[in-house]
């Protein structure tokens, strides 16, 4: 086994931003960001657009006649493969080239979307969705790692904020797009729409996006790559099984989770002891990265679990169509559009700790406000809650993502990008599974006393879900109206319990951030001039972990330095003329002149 090397920090990066070394990249940097966002939209949309098509796919004539379990696997097969391979493809992209990996992943995603759209059986749909998850895992990490390599540290927070807005908008408009397509076309159109997206994106990437990779990748960590895949897939599979079975004490649930956790523990132990790790676990000693990952994980755990059952509240309890139900997510998207682009400026003024913790508290308030929702509550209450939740997410995602990317060396940006995406996917799956299980158990306990007069088979069917309860009630005719009312009230009660748990999780995230995320650094102090030399502006010192190089690349996300004092790698003059002219400190304390 190789001897462990020094844990690299972003400041120890040997690679300068491409905008500082290539004038064409600098001129095109915002256009490149637009191309990357367009590429990302197809992947993000697909995560939510399927939900509105499930009912149609289950129909025997208009759809495929898929059973409930087959529909679940159509979702879960994508999630399992996507979450299991995110980290691996981030590492591979750093080695073989991020542009090459991005183009290949998008082309594969478009092809498998075409296959999925024309699936003839439920089994074909499940396997095609798994292939889409594989292709999506190749795309997602590359977008953020290319941003990290194109933009310098001064502009990177703003670029990541725009990237985060795109993610939020994609999540929010997915149900709306799906509802519009289903209103005019067959169920396969929700996948077919990905084909033109990916075709245009591949062509634009080939023309505009520069290639980047790790210049010194070292040896491929085969053991680490395989262990990360096996561990993540087993854990996510166990989590999904727990949600499906409604019990966490089943061997099919505990077995995969325990084995997967053991493999991931071995992965962490192994990665800390080799010279070229896929994931340098020593980076977690930096409180910026560890607290940011915790914030992303906990907020997505609470949010995704809540959004999962809110769709049932809107469609099953309140009777909205998929299109009308999806329209409420516009409030979520608008709020993110307003807050996410402004988060870098807020961070510079108040520090990342204050901004991220405020965002988590806003999400907590939104989740608590779901207690106001009932059978006849004005629906505007939900729209306001969605807006508050979206605003909170807009404050959490960009600074937390930038905090991770500022710690990971630029040449290994794919690993950092994959780390943030894996945290979101795994915690989101965990939130749906855990909170979905809680919802099902509370719903069953509330409804069961009202089913005493039904036959045993009907009682078992009715307690499966609110959709199943309404199906049983419909078969009973006028006598089933009372059962339908009990089902609605039981679901609302279960939703209230589950949203309180979600709120507790996001509140825990706020506590973690306030306790461990670094706050604003002390103001920069001038160094006394010697002789006739002009004084150099030197940022306040940051504590350095034992054996690590000092931070040369200022992490503006944490309020540690303003953009006007951002260090320039290797003392190169920044192309951002106004910032460089303000006195950008190069390595060795020299002042870089404006470009």
Coordinates of C-alpha atoms in Angstrom, one line a residue:
X1 CA 0.0 0.0 0.0
X2 CA 1.3 3.4 -0.8
X3 CA 2.3 5.7 1.9
X4 CA -0.1 8.5 2.6
X5 CA 0.7 11.9 1.0
X6 CA 0.0 15.3 2.2
X7 CA -3.7 16.2 2.1
X8 CA -4.0 18.8 -0.7
X9 CA -6.0 22.0 -0.3
X10 CA -7.4 24.3 -2.9
X11 CA -4.5 26.6 -2.3
X12 CA -2.0 23.9 -3.1
X13 CA -3.6 23.5 -6.6
X14 CA -1.0 23.5 -9.3
X15 CA -3.6 24.4 -12.0
X16 CA -4.6 28.0 -12.7
X17 CA -8.1 28.9 -13.8
X18 CA -8.4 28.5 -17.6
X19 CA -9.7 32.0 -17.8
X20 CA -6.3 33.2 -16.5
X21 CA -4.3 31.3 -19.1
X22 CA -6.5 31.4 -22.2
X23 CA -8.0 34.7 -23.5
X24 CA -10.7 32.8 -25.5
X25 CA -11.9 31.0 -22.4
X26 CA -12.0 34.3 -20.5
X27 CA -14.2 35.9 -23.1
X28 CA -16.5 32.9 -23.4
X29 CA -16.7 32.0 -19.7
X30 CA -20.3 33.1 -19.2
X31 CA -21.4 31.5 -22.5
X32 CA -19.7 28.3 -21.4
X33 CA -21.7 28.5 -18.2
X34 CA -24.9 28.8 -20.2
X35 CA -24.0 25.7 -22.2
X36 CA -23.3 23.7 -19.1
X37 CA -26.6 24.8 -17.6
X38 CA -28.4 23.7 -20.7
X39 CA -26.7 20.4 -20.5
X40 CA -27.7 20.0 -16.9
X41 CA -31.3 20.8 -17.4
X42 CA -32.2 17.5 -19.1
X43 CA -30.7 15.6 -16.2
X44 CA -32.3 17.6 -13.5
X45 CA -35.7 17.6 -15.3
X46 CA -35.7 13.8 -15.5
X47 CA -35.4 13.5 -11.8
X48 CA -38.9 14.9 -11.3
X49 CA -40.8 14.7 -14.6
X50 CA -41.4 10.9 -14.3
X51 CA -43.5 11.4 -11.1
X52 CA -46.5 12.9 -13.0
X53 CA -46.4 10.2 -15.6
X54 CA -46.6 7.2 -13.2
X55 CA -50.4 7.0 -13.2
X56 CA -50.5 7.0 -17.0
X57 CA -47.8 4.3 -17.3
X58 CA -49.9 2.1 -14.9
X59 CA -52.9 2.2 -17.3
X60 CA -53.2 -1.0 -19.4
X61 CA -54.3 0.8 -22.6
X62 CA -52.7 4.3 -22.6
X63 CA -49.6 3.0 -20.7
X64 CA -47.8 -0.2 -20.1
X65 CA -50.0 -1.7 -17.4
X66 CA -47.2 -1.5 -14.9
X67 CA -47.8 -2.7 -11.3
X68 CA -47.1 -0.6 -8.2
X69 CA -43.7 -2.4 -7.6
X70 CA -42.7 -2.0 -11.2
X71 CA -43.4 1.7 -11.0
X72 CA -41.3 2.0 -7.9
X73 CA -38.4 0.2 -9.6
X74 CA -38.7 2.5 -12.6
X75 CA -37.8 5.3 -10.2
X76 CA -35.4 3.4 -7.9
X77 CA -33.4 1.8 -10.7
X78 CA -32.4 5.3 -11.9
X79 CA -31.6 6.5 -8.3
X80 CA -29.5 3.4 -7.5
X81 CA -27.3 3.6 -10.5
X82 CA -27.1 7.4 -10.5
X83 CA -26.1 7.7 -6.8
X84 CA -23.7 4.7 -7.0
X85 CA -21.7 6.0 -10.0
X86 CA -21.6 9.8 -9.4
X87 CA -18.4 9.7 -7.4
X88 CA -16.7 7.2 -9.8
X89 CA -17.4 9.2 -12.9
X90 CA -16.3 12.4 -11.2
X91 CA -12.9 10.7 -10.6
X92 CA -12.8 9.3 -14.2
X93 CA -13.6 12.7 -15.6
X94 CA -10.6 14.3 -13.8
X95 CA -8.4 11.7 -15.4
X96 CA -9.7 11.2 -19.0
X97 CA -11.0 14.8 -19.6
X98 CA -14.1 16.5 -18.3
X99 CA -15.3 17.7 -21.7
X100 CA -14.9 14.3 -23.2
X101 CA -16.8 12.7 -20.3
X102 CA -19.5 15.3 -20.5
X103 CA -20.1 14.8 -24.2
X104 CA -20.1 11.0 -24.0
X105 CA -22.5 11.1 -21.0
X106 CA -24.9 13.4 -22.7
X107 CA -24.9 11.4 -25.9
X108 CA -25.6 8.2 -23.9
X109 CA -28.4 10.0 -21.9
X110 CA -30.1 11.1 -25.1
X111 CA -29.9 7.6 -26.6
X112 CA -31.2 5.8 -23.5
X113 CA -34.0 8.4 -23.2
X114 CA -35.1 7.5 -26.7
X115 CA -35.0 3.8 -25.7
X116 CA -37.0 4.5 -22.6
X117 CA -39.7 6.5 -24.5
X118 CA -40.4 3.5 -26.7
X119 CA -40.3 0.8 -24.0
X120 CA -42.8 -1.9 -24.7
X121 CA -43.0 -3.6 -21.3
X122 CA -42.5 -2.5 -17.7
X123 CA -39.3 -4.5 -17.4
X124 CA -37.9 -2.7 -20.5
X125 CA -38.8 0.6 -18.8
X126 CA -36.9 -0.4 -15.6
X127 CA -33.7 -1.4 -17.4
X128 CA -33.8 1.6 -19.7
X129 CA -34.2 3.9 -16.7
X130 CA -31.2 2.3 -15.0
X131 CA -29.1 3.0 -18.2
X132 CA -30.3 6.6 -18.1
X133 CA -29.0 6.8 -14.5
X134 CA -25.6 5.5 -15.6
X135 CA -25.4 8.2 -18.3
X136 CA -26.6 11.0 -15.9
X137 CA -23.9 10.0 -13.4
X138 CA -21.3 10.7 -16.1
X139 CA -22.8 14.2 -16.8
X140 CA -23.6 15.7 -13.4
X141 CA -20.1 15.9 -11.8
X142 CA -18.5 17.4 -15.0
X143 CA -20.6 20.5 -15.1
X144 CA -19.5 21.7 -11.7
X145 CA -15.9 20.7 -12.1
X146 CA -15.7 22.6 -15.4
X147 CA -17.1 25.7 -13.7
X148 CA -14.4 25.3 -11.0
X149 CA -11.7 25.2 -13.7
X150 CA -13.1 28.0 -16.0
X151 CA -13.8 30.6 -13.4
X152 CA -11.3 32.2 -11.0
X153 CA -12.1 32.2 -7.2
X154 CA -13.5 35.7 -7.4
X155 CA -16.2 34.9 -9.9
X156 CA -16.7 31.2 -9.0
X157 CA -19.3 31.9 -6.2
X158 CA -21.5 33.8 -8.7
X159 CA -21.1 31.1 -11.3
X160 CA -22.0 28.4 -8.8
X161 CA -25.0 30.5 -7.7
X162 CA -26.3 30.6 -11.2
X163 CA -25.7 26.8 -11.5
X164 CA -27.6 26.2 -8.3
X165 CA -30.5 28.3 -9.7
X166 CA -30.6 26.1 -12.7
X167 CA -30.8 23.0 -10.5
X168 CA -33.6 24.5 -8.5
X169 CA -35.5 25.6 -11.6
X170 CA -35.1 22.1 -13.2
X171 CA -36.5 20.4 -10.1
X172 CA -39.4 22.9 -9.8
X173 CA -40.5 22.9 -13.5
X174 CA -40.2 19.1 -14.0
X175 CA -43.8 18.4 -12.9
X176 CA -45.1 21.3 -15.0
X177 CA -43.3 20.1 -18.1
X178 CA -44.5 16.6 -17.5
X179 CA -48.1 17.7 -17.0
X180 CA -48.0 19.8 -20.3
X181 CA -46.6 16.9 -22.3
X182 CA -49.1 14.4 -20.9
X183 CA -51.9 16.7 -21.7
X184 CA -51.0 16.6 -25.4
X185 CA -48.9 13.5 -26.1
X186 CA -48.3 9.9 -24.9
X187 CA -46.4 9.0 -21.7
X188 CA -43.1 8.4 -23.6
X189 CA -42.9 12.1 -24.5
X190 CA -41.6 12.9 -21.0
X191 CA -38.4 11.0 -22.0
X192 CA -38.3 11.9 -25.7
X193 CA -38.0 15.6 -24.8
X194 CA -34.4 14.8 -23.6
X195 CA -33.2 13.9 -27.1
X196 CA -33.2 17.4 -28.6
X197 CA -31.8 18.9 -25.4
X198 CA -28.8 16.5 -25.4
X199 CA -28.2 16.8 -29.1
X200 CA -28.0 20.6 -29.0
X201 CA -25.9 20.5 -25.8
X202 CA -23.3 18.0 -27.3
X203 CA -22.8 20.3 -30.3
X204 CA -22.4 23.4 -28.2
X205 CA -20.0 21.7 -25.9
X206 CA -17.8 20.6 -28.8
X207 CA -17.6 24.2 -30.0
X208 CA -17.3 26.2 -26.9
X209 CA -16.2 24.2 -23.8
X210 CA -12.5 23.8 -23.2
X211 CA -11.0 20.5 -22.2
X212 CA -9.5 20.1 -18.7
X213 CA -8.2 17.3 -16.6
X214 CA -5.9 16.5 -13.8
X215 CA -2.3 16.9 -15.2
X216 CA -0.9 14.5 -12.6
X217 CA -3.7 12.0 -12.0
X218 CA -1.5 9.2 -10.6
X219 CA -2.7 5.7 -10.6
X220 CA -6.3 4.8 -10.8
X221 CA -7.7 3.7 -7.4
X222 CA -9.5 0.6 -8.5
X223 CA -10.1 -0.7 -5.0
X224 CA -11.6 2.7 -3.9
X225 CA -13.7 3.0 -7.0
X226 CA -15.2 -0.4 -6.7
X227 CA -15.7 0.0 -2.9
X228 CA -17.5 3.3 -3.4
X229 CA -19.8 1.8 -6.0
X230 CA -20.6 -1.3 -3.9
X231 CA -21.1 0.6 -0.7
X232 CA -23.3 3.4 -2.1
X233 CA -25.5 1.0 -4.1
X234 CA -26.0 -1.3 -1.1
X235 CA -26.9 1.5 1.3
X236 CA -29.2 3.2 -1.2
X237 CA -30.8 -0.1 -2.1
X238 CA -31.4 -0.8 1.6
X239 CA -32.9 2.6 2.2
X240 CA -35.3 2.2 -0.7
X241 CA -36.3 -1.2 0.5
X242 CA -37.1 0.3 3.9
X243 CA -39.4 2.8 2.3
X244 CA -41.1 0.1 0.2
X245 CA -41.6 -2.4 3.0
X246 CA -42.5 0.2 5.7
X247 CA -40.2 -1.5 8.2
X248 CA -36.6 -1.0 9.0
X249 CA -36.2 -4.3 10.9
X250 CA -36.6 -6.5 7.9
X251 CA -33.5 -8.5 6.8
X252 CA -33.8 -7.2 3.2
X253 CA -33.5 -3.7 4.7
X254 CA -30.9 -4.1 7.4
X255 CA -28.7 -6.5 5.5
X256 CA -27.8 -4.2 2.5
X257 CA -27.5 -1.2 4.8
X258 CA -25.1 -2.9 7.3
X259 CA -23.0 -4.5 4.5
X260 CA -22.9 -1.2 2.5
X261 CA -21.9 0.8 5.6
X262 CA -19.2 -1.7 6.4
X263 CA -17.8 -1.4 2.8
X264 CA -17.9 2.4 3.0
X265 CA -16.1 2.3 6.3
X266 CA -13.4 0.2 4.7
X267 CA -13.4 2.7 1.8
X268 CA -12.7 5.6 4.2
X269 CA -10.0 3.6 6.0
X270 CA -8.3 2.6 2.7
X271 CA -8.5 6.1 1.1
X272 CA -6.7 7.6 4.1
X273 CA -3.7 5.3 3.6
X274 CA -2.9 5.4 -0.1
X275 CA -1.0 8.0 -2.1
X276 CA -3.5 8.6 -4.9
X277 CA -7.0 8.2 -3.3
X278 CA -10.2 8.7 -5.3
X279 CA -11.5 10.7 -2.3
X280 CA -9.0 12.3 0.1
X281 CA -10.9 11.8 3.3
X282 CA -8.4 14.1 5.0
X283 CA -10.2 17.0 3.3
X284 CA -13.0 16.4 5.8
X285 CA -10.8 17.8 8.5
X286 CA -11.4 21.2 7.0
X287 CA -14.6 22.4 8.7
X288 CA -15.7 24.3 5.6
X289 CA -16.1 21.1 3.6
X290 CA -17.5 18.9 6.4
X291 CA -20.0 21.4 7.6
X292 CA -21.0 22.2 4.0
X293 CA -21.6 18.5 3.1
X294 CA -23.6 18.2 6.3
X295 CA -25.8 21.2 5.4
X296 CA -26.5 19.9 1.9
X297 CA -27.2 16.4 3.2
X298 CA -29.6 17.4 6.0
X299 CA -31.5 20.0 3.9
X300 CA -32.0 17.6 1.1
X301 CA -33.1 14.8 3.5
X302 CA -35.8 17.0 4.9
X303 CA -36.8 18.7 1.7
X304 CA -37.1 15.6 -0.6
X305 CA -39.0 13.7 2.0
X306 CA -41.5 16.6 2.3
X307 CA -41.9 17.1 -1.5
X308 CA -42.5 13.4 -2.0
X309 CA -45.7 13.3 0.1
X310 CA -46.8 16.9 -0.8
X311 CA -47.5 15.6 -4.3
X312 CA -50.0 13.1 -2.9
X313 CA -51.6 15.8 -0.8
X314 CA -52.2 18.0 -3.8
X315 CA -53.4 15.2 -6.2
X316 CA -55.1 12.7 -3.9
X317 CA -56.4 14.9 -1.0
X318 CA -57.1 18.1 -2.8
X319 CA -57.9 16.6 -6.3
X320 CA -55.6 18.7 -8.4
X321 CA -54.5 17.5 -11.9
X322 CA -50.7 16.8 -12.4
X323 CA -50.4 20.1 -14.3
X324 CA -52.1 22.2 -11.6
X325 CA -50.2 20.4 -8.8
X326 CA -46.9 21.0 -10.6
X327 CA -47.7 24.7 -11.0
X328 CA -47.2 25.3 -7.3
X329 CA -43.6 24.5 -7.7
X330 CA -43.2 27.8 -9.6
X331 CA -43.2 29.6 -6.3
X332 CA -40.2 27.4 -5.3
X333 CA -38.4 28.2 -8.5
X334 CA -39.0 32.0 -8.4
X335 CA -37.7 32.2 -4.8
X336 CA -34.5 30.4 -5.8
X337 CA -34.1 32.7 -8.8
X338 CA -34.3 35.7 -6.4
X339 CA -32.0 34.4 -3.7
X340 CA -29.4 32.1 -5.2
X341 CA -27.7 34.7 -7.5
X342 CA -27.5 37.1 -4.5
X343 CA -26.0 34.6 -2.1
X344 CA -22.3 35.4 -3.0
X345 CA -22.8 39.1 -2.2
X346 CA -24.5 38.1 1.1
X347 CA -21.6 35.8 1.9
X348 CA -19.1 38.5 1.3
X349 CA -21.0 40.8 3.7
X350 CA -22.1 38.5 6.4
X351 CA -20.1 35.3 6.0
X352 CA -21.1 31.8 4.9
X353 CA -22.1 30.7 8.4
X354 CA -24.7 33.4 8.7
X355 CA -26.1 32.9 5.1
X356 CA -26.3 29.1 5.2
X357 CA -27.7 28.9 8.7
X358 CA -30.4 31.5 7.7
X359 CA -31.3 29.4 4.7
X360 CA -31.7 26.3 6.8
X361 CA -33.8 28.1 9.3
X362 CA -36.1 29.4 6.4
X363 CA -36.5 25.8 5.2
X364 CA -37.3 24.8 8.7
X365 CA -40.0 27.5 9.0
X366 CA -41.5 26.4 5.7
X367 CA -41.7 22.8 6.8
X368 CA -43.3 23.8 10.1
X369 CA -45.8 25.9 8.2
X370 CA -47.1 22.7 6.6
X371 CA -48.9 22.1 9.9
X372 CA -51.4 24.7 8.6
X373 CA -52.5 22.6 5.7
X374 CA -55.8 20.8 6.1
X375 CA -58.6 19.4 3.9
X376 CA -59.9 22.9 3.0
X377 CA -57.0 25.3 3.8
X378 CA -56.6 28.1 1.2
X379 CA -54.1 26.7 -1.2
X380 CA -52.2 30.1 -1.2
X381 CA -50.8 28.9 2.2
X382 CA -48.9 26.2 0.4
X383 CA -47.7 28.6 -2.3
X384 CA -46.2 30.9 0.4
X385 CA -44.6 27.9 2.1
X386 CA -43.1 26.8 -1.2
X387 CA -41.7 30.3 -1.7
X388 CA -40.1 30.4 1.7
X389 CA -38.6 27.0 1.2
X390 CA -37.2 27.9 -2.2
X391 CA -35.7 31.1 -0.7
X392 CA -34.0 29.0 2.0
X393 CA -32.6 26.5 -0.6
X394 CA -31.3 29.4 -2.6
X395 CA -29.3 30.6 0.4
X396 CA -28.0 27.1 1.3
X397 CA -27.0 25.5 -2.0
X398 CA -24.5 28.0 -3.7
X399 CA -22.4 28.8 -0.6
X400 CA -22.3 25.2 0.5
X401 CA -21.3 24.0 -2.9
X402 CA -18.7 26.7 -3.3
X403 CA -17.3 25.8 0.2
X404 CA -16.7 22.2 -1.0
X405 CA -15.2 23.3 -4.3
X406 CA -12.9 25.8 -2.6
X407 CA -11.3 23.0 -0.5
X408 CA -10.8 20.5 -3.3
X409 CA -7.8 21.2 -5.5
X410 CA -8.8 22.5 -9.0
X411 CA -7.2 19.6 -10.8
X412 CA -9.4 17.2 -8.9
X413 CA -12.6 19.2 -9.1
X414 CA -14.6 16.2 -10.4
X415 CA -14.2 14.5 -7.1
X416 CA -15.5 17.6 -5.3
X417 CA -18.4 18.0 -7.7
X418 CA -19.3 14.3 -7.3
X419 CA -19.1 14.6 -3.6
X420 CA -21.7 17.4 -3.4
X421 CA -24.0 15.6 -5.9
X422 CA -23.7 12.3 -4.1
X423 CA -24.5 13.9 -0.8
X424 CA -27.7 15.4 -2.3
X425 CA -28.8 12.1 -4.1
X426 CA -28.1 9.8 -1.2
X427 CA -29.6 12.0 1.4
X428 CA -32.6 12.7 -0.8
X429 CA -33.2 9.0 -1.3
X430 CA -32.8 8.5 2.5
X431 CA -35.3 11.3 3.1
X432 CA -37.9 9.8 0.8
X433 CA -37.4 6.3 2.2
X434 CA -37.3 7.2 5.9
X435 CA -40.0 9.8 5.9
X436 CA -42.1 7.8 3.5
X437 CA -41.9 4.9 5.9
X438 CA -43.0 7.1 8.8
X439 CA -45.8 8.5 6.8
X440 CA -47.1 5.1 5.8
X441 CA -47.0 3.8 9.4
X442 CA -48.8 6.8 10.9
X443 CA -51.4 6.7 8.1
X444 CA -52.0 3.0 8.7
X445 CA -52.4 3.4 12.4
X446 CA -54.8 6.3 12.0
X447 CA -57.0 4.7 9.3
X448 CA -57.1 1.1 10.6
X449 CA -59.7 1.7 13.4
X450 CA -62.2 2.9 10.7
X451 CA -61.9 -0.3 8.6
X452 CA -63.4 -2.8 11.1
X453 CA -66.5 -3.4 8.9
X454 CA -64.5 -4.2 5.8
X455 CA -63.5 -7.7 4.7
X456 CA -59.9 -8.6 5.6
X457 CA -58.6 -8.4 2.0
X458 CA -60.2 -4.9 1.6
X459 CA -58.7 -3.7 4.9
X460 CA -55.2 -4.8 3.8
X461 CA -55.6 -3.1 0.4
X462 CA -57.0 0.1 1.9
X463 CA -54.1 0.7 4.4
X464 CA -51.4 0.4 1.7
X465 CA -51.6 4.1 0.6
X466 CA -54.1 6.9 0.2
X467 CA -54.4 6.0 -3.5
X468 CA -55.3 2.4 -2.6
X469 CA -57.7 3.6 0.1
X470 CA -59.5 5.8 -2.5
X471 CA -59.6 2.9 -5.0
X472 CA -61.3 0.7 -2.3
X473 CA -63.7 3.5 -1.4
X474 CA -64.7 4.0 -5.1
X475 CA -65.7 0.3 -5.3
X476 CA -68.0 0.7 -2.3
X477 CA -70.1 3.3 -4.0
X478 CA -72.0 5.7 -1.8
X479 CA -70.9 3.7 1.3
X480 CA -67.3 4.5 0.5
X481 CA -67.6 8.2 0.8
X482 CA -67.1 8.0 4.6
X483 CA -64.0 5.9 4.0
X484 CA -62.6 8.4 1.6
X485 CA -63.1 11.2 4.2
X486 CA -61.3 9.1 6.8
X487 CA -58.5 8.4 4.4
X488 CA -58.0 12.1 3.6
X489 CA -58.0 13.2 7.3
X490 CA -55.6 10.3 8.2
X491 CA -53.2 11.3 5.5
X492 CA -53.2 14.9 6.6
X493 CA -52.4 13.8 10.2
X494 CA -49.6 11.6 9.0
X495 CA -48.3 14.5 6.8
X496 CA -48.2 16.8 9.8
X497 CA -46.2 14.3 11.9
X498 CA -43.7 13.7 9.0
X499 CA -43.2 17.4 8.3
X500 CA -42.3 18.0 11.9
X501 CA -39.6 15.3 11.6
X502 CA -38.4 17.0 8.4
X503 CA -38.3 20.3 10.2
X504 CA -36.2 18.8 13.0
X505 CA -33.7 17.4 10.5
X506 CA -33.2 20.8 8.8
X507 CA -33.0 22.5 12.2
X508 CA -30.2 20.1 13.1
X509 CA -28.5 21.2 9.9
X510 CA -28.7 24.8 11.0
X511 CA -27.1 23.9 14.4
X512 CA -24.3 22.0 12.6
X513 CA -23.5 25.0 10.4
X514 CA -23.6 27.5 13.3
X515 CA -21.4 25.3 15.4
X516 CA -18.8 24.2 12.8
X517 CA -18.8 26.2 9.7
X518 CA -16.2 29.0 9.8
X519 CA -17.5 32.5 10.1
X520 CA -16.1 35.7 8.8
X521 CA -12.4 36.1 9.0
X522 CA -10.8 39.1 10.6
X523 CA -10.1 42.0 8.3
X524 CA -7.0 42.0 6.2
X525 CA -4.1 43.8 7.8
X526 CA -1.5 45.8 5.8
X527 CA 2.1 44.8 6.0
X528 CA 4.5 47.6 6.8
X529 CA 6.3 48.8 3.7
X530 CA 10.1 48.4 3.7
X531 CA 12.0 51.2 1.9
X532 CA 10.1 52.5 -1.1
X533 CA 8.2 49.3 -1.8
X534 CA 4.5 49.7 -2.0
X535 CA 2.6 48.0 0.7
X536 CA 1.0 44.6 -0.1
X537 CA -2.4 43.6 1.1
X538 CA -2.1 40.3 2.9
X539 CA -5.2 38.4 4.0
X540 CA -5.6 37.4 7.6
X541 CA -3.9 34.1 8.4
X542 CA -6.1 31.0 8.4
X543 CA -5.3 28.1 10.7
X544 CA -3.5 25.4 8.7
X545 CA -3.8 21.7 9.4
X546 CA -0.7 19.8 10.3
X547 CA 1.3 18.9 7.2
X548 CA -0.8 20.9 4.8
X549 CA 0.1 23.8 2.6
X550 CA -1.4 27.2 3.5
X551 CA -4.4 28.4 1.5
X552 CA -3.2 30.5 -1.4
X553 CA -6.5 30.6 -3.2
X554 CA -9.0 32.6 -1.1
X555 CA -12.3 31.0 -0.5
X556 CA -14.6 33.9 -0.9
X557 CA -17.6 31.8 0.0
X558 CA -16.7 31.8 3.6
X559 CA -16.1 35.5 3.9
X560 CA -12.4 34.9 4.3
X561 CA -11.4 37.5 1.8
X562 CA -13.1 39.8 -0.5
X563 CA -12.7 39.3 -4.3
X564 CA -10.4 42.3 -4.3
X565 CA -7.8 40.4 -2.3
X566 CA -8.1 37.0 -4.0
X567 CA -4.7 35.3 -4.4
X568 CA -3.6 34.6 -8.0
X569 CA -2.1 31.2 -8.5
X570 CA 1.7 31.3 -9.3
X571 CA 1.6 35.1 -9.1
X572 CA -0.1 35.3 -12.5
X573 CA -1.9 38.5 -13.3
X574 CA -5.6 38.1 -13.2
X575 CA -7.6 38.9 -16.3
X576 CA -10.3 40.5 -14.2
X577 CA -8.8 43.9 -14.6
X578 CA -10.8 45.9 -12.1
X579 CA -10.1 43.3 -9.4
X580 CA -6.5 42.9 -10.2
X581 CA -6.0 46.7 -10.2
X582 CA -7.3 46.8 -6.6
X583 CA -4.3 44.9 -5.4
X584 CA -4.6 41.2 -5.8
X585 CA -2.0 39.5 -3.8
X586 CA 0.1 36.9 -5.7
X587 CA 2.1 34.1 -4.2
X588 CA 4.9 35.4 -2.1
X589 CA 3.0 38.6 -1.2
X590 CA 3.6 40.5 -4.4
X591 CA 0.9 42.6 -5.8
X592 CA -0.4 41.5 -9.2
X593 CA -1.0 44.2 -11.7
X594 CA -4.3 44.7 -13.6
X595 CA -4.5 42.8 -16.9

